[in-house]
PDB file of C-alpha atoms in Angstrom:
ATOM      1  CA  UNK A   1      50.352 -46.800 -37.345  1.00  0.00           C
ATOM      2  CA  UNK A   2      47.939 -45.140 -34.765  1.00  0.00           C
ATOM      3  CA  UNK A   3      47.168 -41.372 -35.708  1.00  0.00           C
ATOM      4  CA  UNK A   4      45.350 -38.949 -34.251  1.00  0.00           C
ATOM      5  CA  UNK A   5      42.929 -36.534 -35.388  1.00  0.00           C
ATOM      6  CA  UNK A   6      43.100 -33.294 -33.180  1.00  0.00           C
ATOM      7  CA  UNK A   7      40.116 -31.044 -32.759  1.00  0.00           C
ATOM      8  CA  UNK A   8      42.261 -28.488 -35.367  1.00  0.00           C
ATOM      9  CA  UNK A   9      42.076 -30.683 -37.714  1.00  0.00           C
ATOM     10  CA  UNK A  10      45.639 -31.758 -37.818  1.00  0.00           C
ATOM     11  CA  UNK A  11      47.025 -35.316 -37.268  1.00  0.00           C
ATOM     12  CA  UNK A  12      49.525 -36.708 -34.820  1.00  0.00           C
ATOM     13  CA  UNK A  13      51.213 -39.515 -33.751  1.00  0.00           C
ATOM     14  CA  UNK A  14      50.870 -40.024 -29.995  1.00  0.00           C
ATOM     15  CA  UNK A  15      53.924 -40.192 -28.248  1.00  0.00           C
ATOM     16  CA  UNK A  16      54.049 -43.159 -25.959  1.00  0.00           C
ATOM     17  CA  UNK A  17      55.741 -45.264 -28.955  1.00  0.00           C
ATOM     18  CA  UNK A  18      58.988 -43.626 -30.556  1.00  0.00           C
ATOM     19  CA  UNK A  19      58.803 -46.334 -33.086  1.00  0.00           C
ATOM     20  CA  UNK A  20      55.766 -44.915 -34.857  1.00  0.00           C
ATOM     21  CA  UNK A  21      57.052 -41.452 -34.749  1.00  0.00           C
ATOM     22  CA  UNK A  22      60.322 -42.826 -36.410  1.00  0.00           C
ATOM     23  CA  UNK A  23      58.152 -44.807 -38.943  1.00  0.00           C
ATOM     24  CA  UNK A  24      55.813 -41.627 -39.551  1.00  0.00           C
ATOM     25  CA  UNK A  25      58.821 -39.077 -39.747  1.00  0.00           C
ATOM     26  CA  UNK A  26      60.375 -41.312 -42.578  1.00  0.00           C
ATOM     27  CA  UNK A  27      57.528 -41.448 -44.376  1.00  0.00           C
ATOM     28  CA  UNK A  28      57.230 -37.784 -44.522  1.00  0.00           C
ATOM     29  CA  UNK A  29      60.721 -37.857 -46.120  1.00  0.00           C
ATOM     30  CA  UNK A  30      59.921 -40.250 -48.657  1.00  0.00           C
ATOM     31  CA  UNK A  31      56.574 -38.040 -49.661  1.00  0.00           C
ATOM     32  CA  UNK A  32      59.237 -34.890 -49.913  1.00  0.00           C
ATOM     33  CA  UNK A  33      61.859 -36.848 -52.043  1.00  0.00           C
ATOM     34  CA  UNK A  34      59.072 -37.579 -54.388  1.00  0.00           C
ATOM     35  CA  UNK A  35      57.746 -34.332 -55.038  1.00  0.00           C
ATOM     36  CA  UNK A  36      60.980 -32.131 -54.603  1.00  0.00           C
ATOM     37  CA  UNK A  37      61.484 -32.786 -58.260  1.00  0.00           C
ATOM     38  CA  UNK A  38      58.487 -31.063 -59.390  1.00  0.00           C
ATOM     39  CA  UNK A  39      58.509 -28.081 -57.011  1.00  0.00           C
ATOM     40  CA  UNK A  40      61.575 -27.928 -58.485  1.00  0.00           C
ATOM     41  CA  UNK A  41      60.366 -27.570 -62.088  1.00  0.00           C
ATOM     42  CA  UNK A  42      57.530 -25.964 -60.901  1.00  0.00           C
ATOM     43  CA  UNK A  43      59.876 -22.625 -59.298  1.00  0.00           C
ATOM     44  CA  UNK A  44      61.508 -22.703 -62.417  1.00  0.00           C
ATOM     45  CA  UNK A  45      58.691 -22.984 -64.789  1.00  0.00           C
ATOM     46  CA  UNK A  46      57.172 -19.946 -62.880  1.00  0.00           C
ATOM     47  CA  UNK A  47      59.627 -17.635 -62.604  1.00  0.00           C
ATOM     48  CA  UNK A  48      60.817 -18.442 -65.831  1.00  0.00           C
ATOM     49  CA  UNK A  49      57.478 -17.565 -67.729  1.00  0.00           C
ATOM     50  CA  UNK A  50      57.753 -14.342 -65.664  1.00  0.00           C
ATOM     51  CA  UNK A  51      60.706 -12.711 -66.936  1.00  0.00           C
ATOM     52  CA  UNK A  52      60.357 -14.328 -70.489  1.00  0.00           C
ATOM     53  CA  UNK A  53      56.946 -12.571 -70.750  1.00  0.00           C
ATOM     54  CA  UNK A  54      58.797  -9.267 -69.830  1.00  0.00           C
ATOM     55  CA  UNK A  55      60.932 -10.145 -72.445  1.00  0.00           C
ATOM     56  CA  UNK A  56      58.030 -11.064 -75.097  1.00  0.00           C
ATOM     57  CA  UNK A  57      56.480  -7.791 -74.294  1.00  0.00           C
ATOM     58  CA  UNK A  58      59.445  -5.969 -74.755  1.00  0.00           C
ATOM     59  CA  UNK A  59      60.115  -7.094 -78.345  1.00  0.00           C
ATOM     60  CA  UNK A  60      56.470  -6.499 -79.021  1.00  0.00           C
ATOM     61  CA  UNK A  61      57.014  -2.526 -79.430  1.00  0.00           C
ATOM     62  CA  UNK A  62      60.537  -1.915 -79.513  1.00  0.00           C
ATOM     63  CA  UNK A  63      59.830   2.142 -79.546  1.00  0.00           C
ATOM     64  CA  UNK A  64      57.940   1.643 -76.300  1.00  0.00           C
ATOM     65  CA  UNK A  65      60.847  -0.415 -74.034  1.00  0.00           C
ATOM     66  CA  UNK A  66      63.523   1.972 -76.026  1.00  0.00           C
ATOM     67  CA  UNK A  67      61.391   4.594 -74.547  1.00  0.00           C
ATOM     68  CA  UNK A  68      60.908   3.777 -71.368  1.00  0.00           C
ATOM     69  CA  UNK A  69      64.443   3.132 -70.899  1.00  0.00           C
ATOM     70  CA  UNK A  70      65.436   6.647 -71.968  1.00  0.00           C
ATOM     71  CA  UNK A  71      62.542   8.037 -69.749  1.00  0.00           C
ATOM     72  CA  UNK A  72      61.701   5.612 -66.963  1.00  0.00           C
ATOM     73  CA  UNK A  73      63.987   2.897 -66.117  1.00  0.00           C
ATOM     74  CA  UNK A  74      67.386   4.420 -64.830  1.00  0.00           C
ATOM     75  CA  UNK A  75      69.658   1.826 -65.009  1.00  0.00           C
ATOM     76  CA  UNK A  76      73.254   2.847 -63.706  1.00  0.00           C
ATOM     77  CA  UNK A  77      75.934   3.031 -65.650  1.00  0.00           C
ATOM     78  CA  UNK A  78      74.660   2.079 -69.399  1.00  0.00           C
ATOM     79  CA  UNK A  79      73.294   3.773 -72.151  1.00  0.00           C
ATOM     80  CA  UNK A  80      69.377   3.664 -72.557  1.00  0.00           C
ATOM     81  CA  UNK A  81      69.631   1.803 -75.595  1.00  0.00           C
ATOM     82  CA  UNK A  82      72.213  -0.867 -74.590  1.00  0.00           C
ATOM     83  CA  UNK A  83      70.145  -0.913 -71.482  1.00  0.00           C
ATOM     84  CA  UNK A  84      66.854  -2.233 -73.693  1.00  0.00           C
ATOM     85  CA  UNK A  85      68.883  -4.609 -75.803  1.00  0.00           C
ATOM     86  CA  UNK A  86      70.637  -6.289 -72.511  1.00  0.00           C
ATOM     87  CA  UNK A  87      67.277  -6.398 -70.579  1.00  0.00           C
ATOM     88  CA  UNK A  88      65.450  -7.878 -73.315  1.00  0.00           C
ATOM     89  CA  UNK A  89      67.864 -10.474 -74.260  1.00  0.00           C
ATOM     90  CA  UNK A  90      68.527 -11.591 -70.386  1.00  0.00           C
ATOM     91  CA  UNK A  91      64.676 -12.281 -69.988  1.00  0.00           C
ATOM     92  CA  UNK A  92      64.261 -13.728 -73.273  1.00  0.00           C
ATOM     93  CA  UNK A  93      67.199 -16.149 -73.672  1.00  0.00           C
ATOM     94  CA  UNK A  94      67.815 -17.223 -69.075  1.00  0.00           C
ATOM     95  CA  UNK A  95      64.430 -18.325 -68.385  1.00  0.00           C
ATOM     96  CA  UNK A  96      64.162 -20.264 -71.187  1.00  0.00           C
ATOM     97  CA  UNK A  97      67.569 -22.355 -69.891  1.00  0.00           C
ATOM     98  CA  UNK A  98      66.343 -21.737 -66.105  1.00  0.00           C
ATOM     99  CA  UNK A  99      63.200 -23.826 -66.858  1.00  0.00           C
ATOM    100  CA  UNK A 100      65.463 -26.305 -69.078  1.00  0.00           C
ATOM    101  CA  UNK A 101      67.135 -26.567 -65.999  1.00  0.00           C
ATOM    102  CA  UNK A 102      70.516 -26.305 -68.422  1.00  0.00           C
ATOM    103  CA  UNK A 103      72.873 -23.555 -66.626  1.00  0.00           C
ATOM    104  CA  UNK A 104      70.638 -23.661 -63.702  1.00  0.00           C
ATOM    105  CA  UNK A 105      72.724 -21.750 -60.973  1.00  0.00           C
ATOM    106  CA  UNK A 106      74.010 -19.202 -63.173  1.00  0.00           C
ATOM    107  CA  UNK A 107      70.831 -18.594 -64.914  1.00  0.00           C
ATOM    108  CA  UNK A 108      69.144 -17.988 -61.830  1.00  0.00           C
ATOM    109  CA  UNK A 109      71.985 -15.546 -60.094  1.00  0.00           C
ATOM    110  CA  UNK A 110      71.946 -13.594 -63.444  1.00  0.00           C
ATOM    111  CA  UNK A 111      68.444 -13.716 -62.869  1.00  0.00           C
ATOM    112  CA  UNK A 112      68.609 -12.358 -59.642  1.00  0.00           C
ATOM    113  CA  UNK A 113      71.107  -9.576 -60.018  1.00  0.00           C
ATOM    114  CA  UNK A 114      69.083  -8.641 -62.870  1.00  0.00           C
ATOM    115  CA  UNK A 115      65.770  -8.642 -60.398  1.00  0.00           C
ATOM    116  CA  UNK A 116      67.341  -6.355 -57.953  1.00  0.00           C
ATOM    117  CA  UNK A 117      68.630  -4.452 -60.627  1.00  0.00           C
ATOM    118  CA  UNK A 118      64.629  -4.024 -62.320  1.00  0.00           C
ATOM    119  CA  UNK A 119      64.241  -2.596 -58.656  1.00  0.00           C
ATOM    120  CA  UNK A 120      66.760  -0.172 -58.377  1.00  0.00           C
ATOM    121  CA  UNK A 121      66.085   1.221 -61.869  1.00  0.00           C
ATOM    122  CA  UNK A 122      62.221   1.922 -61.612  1.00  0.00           C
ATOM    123  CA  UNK A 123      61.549   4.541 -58.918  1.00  0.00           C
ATOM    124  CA  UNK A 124      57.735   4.042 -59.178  1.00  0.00           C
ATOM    125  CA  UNK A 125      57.039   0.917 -58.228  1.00  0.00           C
ATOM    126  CA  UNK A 126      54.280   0.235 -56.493  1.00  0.00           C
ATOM    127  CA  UNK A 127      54.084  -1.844 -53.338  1.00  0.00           C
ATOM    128  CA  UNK A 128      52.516  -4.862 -55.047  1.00  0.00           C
ATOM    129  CA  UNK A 129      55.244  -4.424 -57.831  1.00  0.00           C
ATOM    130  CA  UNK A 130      58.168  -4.817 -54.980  1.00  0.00           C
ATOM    131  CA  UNK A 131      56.574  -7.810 -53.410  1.00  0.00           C
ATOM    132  CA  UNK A 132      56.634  -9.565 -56.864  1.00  0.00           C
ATOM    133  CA  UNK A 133      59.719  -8.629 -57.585  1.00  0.00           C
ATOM    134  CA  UNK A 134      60.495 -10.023 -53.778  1.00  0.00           C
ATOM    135  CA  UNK A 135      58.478 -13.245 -54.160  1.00  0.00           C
ATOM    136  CA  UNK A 136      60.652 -13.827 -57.637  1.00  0.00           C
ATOM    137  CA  UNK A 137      64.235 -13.468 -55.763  1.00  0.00           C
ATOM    138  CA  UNK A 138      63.554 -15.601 -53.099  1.00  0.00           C
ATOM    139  CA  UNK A 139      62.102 -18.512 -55.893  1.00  0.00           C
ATOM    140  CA  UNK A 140      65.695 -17.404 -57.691  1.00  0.00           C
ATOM    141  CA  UNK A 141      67.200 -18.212 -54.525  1.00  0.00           C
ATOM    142  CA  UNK A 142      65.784 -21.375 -53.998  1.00  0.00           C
ATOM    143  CA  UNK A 143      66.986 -22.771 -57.137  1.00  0.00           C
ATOM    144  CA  UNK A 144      69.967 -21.110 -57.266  1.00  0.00           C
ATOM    145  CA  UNK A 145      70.955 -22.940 -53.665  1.00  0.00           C
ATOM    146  CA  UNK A 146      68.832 -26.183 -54.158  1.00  0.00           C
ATOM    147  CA  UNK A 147      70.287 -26.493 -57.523  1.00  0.00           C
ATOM    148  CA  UNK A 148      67.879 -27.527 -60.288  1.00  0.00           C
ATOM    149  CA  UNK A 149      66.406 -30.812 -58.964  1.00  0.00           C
ATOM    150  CA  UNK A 150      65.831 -34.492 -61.076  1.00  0.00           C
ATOM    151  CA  UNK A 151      63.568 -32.569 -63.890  1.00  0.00           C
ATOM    152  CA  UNK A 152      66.465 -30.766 -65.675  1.00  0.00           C
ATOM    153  CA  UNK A 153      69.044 -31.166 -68.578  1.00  0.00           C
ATOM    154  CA  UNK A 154      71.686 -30.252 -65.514  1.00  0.00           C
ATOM    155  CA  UNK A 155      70.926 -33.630 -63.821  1.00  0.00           C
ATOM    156  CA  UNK A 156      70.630 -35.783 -66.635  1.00  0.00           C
ATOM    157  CA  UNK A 157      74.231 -34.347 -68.044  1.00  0.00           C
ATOM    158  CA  UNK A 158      75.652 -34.908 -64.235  1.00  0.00           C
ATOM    159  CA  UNK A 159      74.203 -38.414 -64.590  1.00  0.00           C
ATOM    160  CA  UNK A 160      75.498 -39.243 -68.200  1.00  0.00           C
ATOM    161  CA  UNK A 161      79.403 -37.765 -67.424  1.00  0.00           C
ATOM    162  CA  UNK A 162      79.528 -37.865 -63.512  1.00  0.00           C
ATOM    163  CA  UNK A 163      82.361 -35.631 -62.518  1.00  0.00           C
TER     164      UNK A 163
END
């Protein structure tokens, strides 16, 4: 296979032979069938340590998040209390099965709902703040539309009682 090195630095096939573009094109997929599993673990292993160290913090001073519930975080509809005890167990008990990859879709659109949520009930977030919180949906997305991928308890129970 004849490639090209352009002055950019990227590579191309030249044109004049279909053939090699076909060749090159399925090689490409091959390469992205054999590392979609682990970008796939890899989403979930981030975002998941994200909101489970929310969580971890949380539980660390329970006056504090009660707190800052009944003073910062206004989160419609629920009592501040409730509010804490909710929050904390969503990110301490769905990231842990989002990066099992057990529950995978629903982990992640409870995750998500819960994101936007986070959001909506903290007024002062800063700009950096709403672009993490952004960055996290759109990972939340991707797994919640992908699905899960090879590397997760999902897969290997869809394998062992195909439905």
């Amino acid at each position: 296979m004849d490639l090209v090195a352009n002055r950019n630095g990227s590579i191309s096939v030249p044109a004049d032979n279909p053939g090699r573009i076909v060749r090159c094109a399925q090689l490409a997929l091959r390469a992205a069938e054999w590392l979609a599993p682990g970008l796939d673990f890899g989403i979930r292993l981030l975002v998941g340590s994200v909101f489970f160290q929310s969580g971890l913090t949380k539980i660390a001073s329970w006056s504090s998040t009660v707190a800052l519930f009944e003073n910062e975080y206004a989160v419609p509809g629920l009592p501040p209390e409730v509010a804490a005890y909710l929050g904390t167990g969503v990110e301490l008990f769905l990231p842990v099965l989002l990066v099992l990859g057990l529950g995978t879709r629903l982990s992640a659109a409870v995750l998500f709902v819960f994101n936007i949520i986070a959001v909506i009930s903290y007024p002062d977030l800063s700009e950096v703040g709403l672009k993490d919180h952004q960055y996290w949906g759109l990972l939340l997305l991707v797994t919640l539309f992908h699905g899960p991928g090879k590397l997760s308890l999902d897969h290997l129970i869809r394998r062992k009682f195909p439905v």
